[in-house]
Amino acid sequence: MDWTFKCHGGVAAALGAALLVLVALTWLPGTLPLTVSGWPMAAIAVLLFPVFTSALVRMFLMRADRHLIWLAFRCLPRKVQTGLAALAISGVGITVIGTAAGEGNLQAAEVKDGRYFAFDTAPLARGTVEISQGQYQAVLESDQRSMLAIPGLLFIGAAYVVLTAGELRRADRGSTPS
């Protein structure tokens, strides 16, 4: 496998793991100071777009079917397979638990004039509602979990795709007659 595939996959996996660690930190008391401002989410979006898009382009250029992709993944070293599987399972688990333990129908918490508001997505009560400070904290943490977990899973998916594409490329180079 070329070093570019290894670097691309490593960066994607590291960014995904870092985001999952941040998601896990949202279960500690208090809110994460990083996500209150808007720049971390903008940085995640700026990093996610080229990493994920280039991973998909690399896999698309391989023109492989699902079975061949799975076989290529199985050819990766056992530690890489285990690491990617552990990251993916923990990311899905964190996302499912975060969604289930969320604040129900409330999202997008904000403070206006010292009062706390959130958007209620219930079918019959759709709109902005006033909430308590405790609910505000819970909604804010729930929003942080989803805003960090989903890009984390996409980074992990990009790592899987690019490392598998690199393995396919290595196998293609080994099978061509000289």
Tab-separated table of C-alpha atoms in Angstrom:
chain	number	residue	atom	x	y	z
A	1	MET	CA	0.000	0.000	0.000
A	2	ASP	CA	1.314	3.453	-0.878
A	3	TRP	CA	2.279	5.804	1.919
A	4	THR	CA	-0.373	8.306	0.783
A	5	PHE	CA	-3.125	5.805	1.547
A	6	LYS	CA	-1.595	5.089	4.950
A	7	CYS	CA	-1.294	8.789	5.820
A	8	HIS	CA	-4.793	9.579	4.573
A	9	GLY	CA	-6.298	6.660	6.504
A	10	GLY	CA	-4.277	7.449	9.616
A	11	VAL	CA	-5.316	11.100	9.647
A	12	ALA	CA	-8.967	10.161	9.131
A	13	ALA	CA	-8.868	7.551	11.902
A	14	ALA	CA	-7.080	9.911	14.300
A	15	LEU	CA	-9.572	12.721	13.683
A	16	GLY	CA	-12.477	10.298	14.149
A	17	ALA	CA	-11.009	8.972	17.393
A	18	ALA	CA	-10.416	12.510	18.688
A	19	LEU	CA	-14.026	13.446	18.001
A	20	LEU	CA	-15.269	10.302	19.759
A	21	VAL	CA	-13.146	11.203	22.796
A	22	LEU	CA	-14.744	14.653	22.795
A	23	VAL	CA	-18.179	13.017	22.617
A	24	ALA	CA	-17.303	10.861	25.609
A	25	LEU	CA	-16.223	13.991	27.491
A	26	THR	CA	-19.709	15.472	27.082
A	27	TRP	CA	-20.968	12.957	29.649
A	28	LEU	CA	-18.786	14.571	32.306
A	29	PRO	CA	-20.416	17.346	34.362
A	30	GLY	CA	-20.513	20.716	32.608
A	31	THR	CA	-20.320	21.559	28.933
A	32	LEU	CA	-17.327	21.451	26.653
A	33	PRO	CA	-15.997	24.996	26.217
A	34	LEU	CA	-14.793	24.218	22.684
A	35	THR	CA	-18.227	23.649	21.212
A	36	VAL	CA	-19.876	26.754	22.655
A	37	SER	CA	-18.135	28.902	20.059
A	38	GLY	CA	-18.670	28.218	16.378
A	39	TRP	CA	-15.080	27.776	15.187
A	40	PRO	CA	-14.578	24.110	16.192
A	41	MET	CA	-17.592	23.020	14.152
A	42	ALA	CA	-16.356	25.076	11.209
A	43	ALA	CA	-12.917	23.449	11.528
A	44	ILE	CA	-14.503	19.989	11.613
A	45	ALA	CA	-16.512	20.762	8.474
A	46	VAL	CA	-13.458	22.163	6.680
A	47	LEU	CA	-11.444	19.034	7.521
A	48	LEU	CA	-14.257	16.553	6.918
A	49	PHE	CA	-15.131	17.629	3.394
A	50	PRO	CA	-11.732	17.022	1.716
A	51	VAL	CA	-10.872	13.919	3.767
A	52	PHE	CA	-14.203	12.188	3.174
A	53	THR	CA	-14.600	13.282	-0.443
A	54	SER	CA	-11.096	12.222	-1.451
A	55	ALA	CA	-11.624	8.848	0.257
A	56	LEU	CA	-14.785	8.280	-1.766
A	57	VAL	CA	-13.016	9.349	-4.972
A	58	ARG	CA	-10.157	6.949	-4.263
A	59	MET	CA	-12.599	4.082	-3.768
A	60	PHE	CA	-14.638	5.058	-6.823
A	61	LEU	CA	-11.492	4.959	-8.966
A	62	MET	CA	-10.913	1.352	-7.865
A	63	ARG	CA	-14.242	0.273	-9.439
A	64	ALA	CA	-14.641	-2.633	-7.037
A	65	ASP	CA	-17.796	-4.386	-5.896
A	66	ARG	CA	-18.808	-4.896	-2.252
A	67	HIS	CA	-17.456	-8.424	-2.045
A	68	LEU	CA	-14.033	-7.383	-3.317
A	69	ILE	CA	-13.980	-4.431	-0.919
A	70	TRP	CA	-14.712	-6.756	2.005
A	71	LEU	CA	-11.943	-9.127	0.901
A	72	ALA	CA	-9.516	-6.203	0.656
A	73	PHE	CA	-10.464	-5.094	4.165
A	74	ARG	CA	-9.819	-8.631	5.399
A	75	CYS	CA	-6.309	-8.407	3.905
A	76	LEU	CA	-5.426	-5.430	6.092
A	77	PRO	CA	-3.310	-6.197	9.174
A	78	ARG	CA	-5.306	-7.566	12.105
A	79	LYS	CA	-4.469	-4.550	14.310
A	80	VAL	CA	-5.829	-2.148	11.697
A	81	GLN	CA	-9.004	-4.202	11.288
A	82	THR	CA	-9.500	-4.356	15.046
A	83	GLY	CA	-8.818	-0.655	15.515
A	84	LEU	CA	-11.242	0.413	12.801
A	85	ALA	CA	-13.895	-2.004	14.054
A	86	ALA	CA	-13.485	-0.786	17.647
A	87	LEU	CA	-13.758	2.841	16.543
A	88	ALA	CA	-16.819	2.143	14.401
A	89	ILE	CA	-18.602	0.120	17.091
A	90	SER	CA	-17.851	2.702	19.775
A	91	GLY	CA	-18.973	5.514	17.488
A	92	VAL	CA	-22.257	3.819	16.656
A	93	GLY	CA	-22.773	2.933	20.317
A	94	ILE	CA	-22.098	6.485	21.464
A	95	THR	CA	-24.452	7.847	18.818
A	96	VAL	CA	-27.257	5.440	19.733
A	97	ILE	CA	-26.840	5.982	23.472
A	98	GLY	CA	-26.584	9.748	22.987
A	99	THR	CA	-29.760	9.778	20.931
A	100	ALA	CA	-31.651	7.594	23.405
A	101	ALA	CA	-30.403	9.538	26.424
A	102	GLY	CA	-31.055	12.867	24.721
A	103	GLU	CA	-33.517	15.450	25.866
A	104	GLY	CA	-36.425	14.007	23.908
A	105	ASN	CA	-37.908	16.422	21.404
A	106	LEU	CA	-35.822	19.438	22.413
A	107	GLN	CA	-32.874	20.743	20.416
A	108	ALA	CA	-30.981	23.943	19.534
A	109	ALA	CA	-30.824	25.427	23.042
A	110	GLU	CA	-30.171	29.165	23.343
A	111	VAL	CA	-30.255	31.990	25.883
A	112	LYS	CA	-32.276	35.172	25.244
A	113	ASP	CA	-32.549	37.935	27.829
A	114	GLY	CA	-31.467	35.590	30.632
A	115	ARG	CA	-34.134	33.018	29.777
A	116	TYR	CA	-33.516	29.583	28.283
A	117	PHE	CA	-35.210	28.394	25.112
A	118	ALA	CA	-35.098	25.308	22.918
A	119	PHE	CA	-36.835	24.196	19.759
A	120	ASP	CA	-39.463	21.526	20.433
A	121	THR	CA	-39.858	19.043	17.574
A	122	ALA	CA	-42.895	17.224	18.986
A	123	PRO	CA	-45.532	16.697	16.266
A	124	LEU	CA	-48.271	18.656	18.018
A	125	ALA	CA	-46.143	21.248	19.837
A	126	ARG	CA	-43.653	22.335	17.190
A	127	GLY	CA	-41.880	25.611	17.969
A	128	THR	CA	-39.655	27.403	20.446
A	129	VAL	CA	-40.418	26.760	24.114
A	130	GLU	CA	-38.991	28.123	27.351
A	131	ILE	CA	-37.079	25.592	29.440
A	132	SER	CA	-35.270	25.447	32.787
A	133	GLN	CA	-31.528	25.908	33.172
A	134	GLY	CA	-31.086	22.177	33.862
A	135	GLN	CA	-32.949	21.271	30.681
A	136	TYR	CA	-30.873	23.864	28.821
A	137	GLN	CA	-27.644	22.140	29.916
A	138	ALA	CA	-29.007	18.720	28.960
A	139	VAL	CA	-30.123	19.915	25.504
A	140	LEU	CA	-26.781	21.644	24.941
A	141	GLU	CA	-24.850	18.467	25.823
A	142	SER	CA	-27.124	16.348	23.628
A	143	ASP	CA	-26.568	18.717	20.699
A	144	GLN	CA	-22.810	18.576	21.282
A	145	ARG	CA	-22.857	14.781	21.221
A	146	SER	CA	-24.597	14.589	17.879
A	147	MET	CA	-22.538	17.399	16.336
A	148	LEU	CA	-19.317	15.592	17.266
A	149	ALA	CA	-20.330	11.936	16.888
A	150	ILE	CA	-21.630	12.100	13.322
A	151	PRO	CA	-18.483	13.705	11.851
A	152	GLY	CA	-16.437	11.264	13.944
A	153	LEU	CA	-18.227	8.339	12.324
A	154	LEU	CA	-17.721	9.880	8.890
A	155	PHE	CA	-13.967	10.231	9.556
A	156	ILE	CA	-13.823	6.583	10.651
A	157	GLY	CA	-15.738	5.586	7.521
A	158	ALA	CA	-13.257	7.553	5.433
A	159	ALA	CA	-10.377	5.703	7.103
A	160	TYR	CA	-12.015	2.364	6.296
A	161	VAL	CA	-12.642	3.368	2.685
A	162	VAL	CA	-9.187	4.767	1.984
A	163	LEU	CA	-7.268	1.933	3.659
A	164	THR	CA	-9.354	-0.616	1.783
A	165	ALA	CA	-8.784	1.265	-1.481
A	166	GLY	CA	-5.058	1.230	-0.762
A	167	GLU	CA	-5.147	-2.513	-0.218
A	168	LEU	CA	-7.072	-2.964	-3.482
A	169	ARG	CA	-4.473	-0.875	-5.297
A	170	ARG	CA	-1.655	-2.944	-3.794
A	171	ALA	CA	-3.375	-6.151	-4.879
A	172	ASP	CA	-3.980	-4.767	-8.383
A	173	ARG	CA	-0.306	-3.859	-8.758
A	174	GLY	CA	0.721	-7.330	-7.618
A	175	SER	CA	-1.518	-9.109	-10.104
A	176	THR	CA	-0.601	-7.208	-13.276
A	177	PRO	CA	1.830	-9.043	-15.542
A	178	SER	CA	5.141	-7.308	-16.198
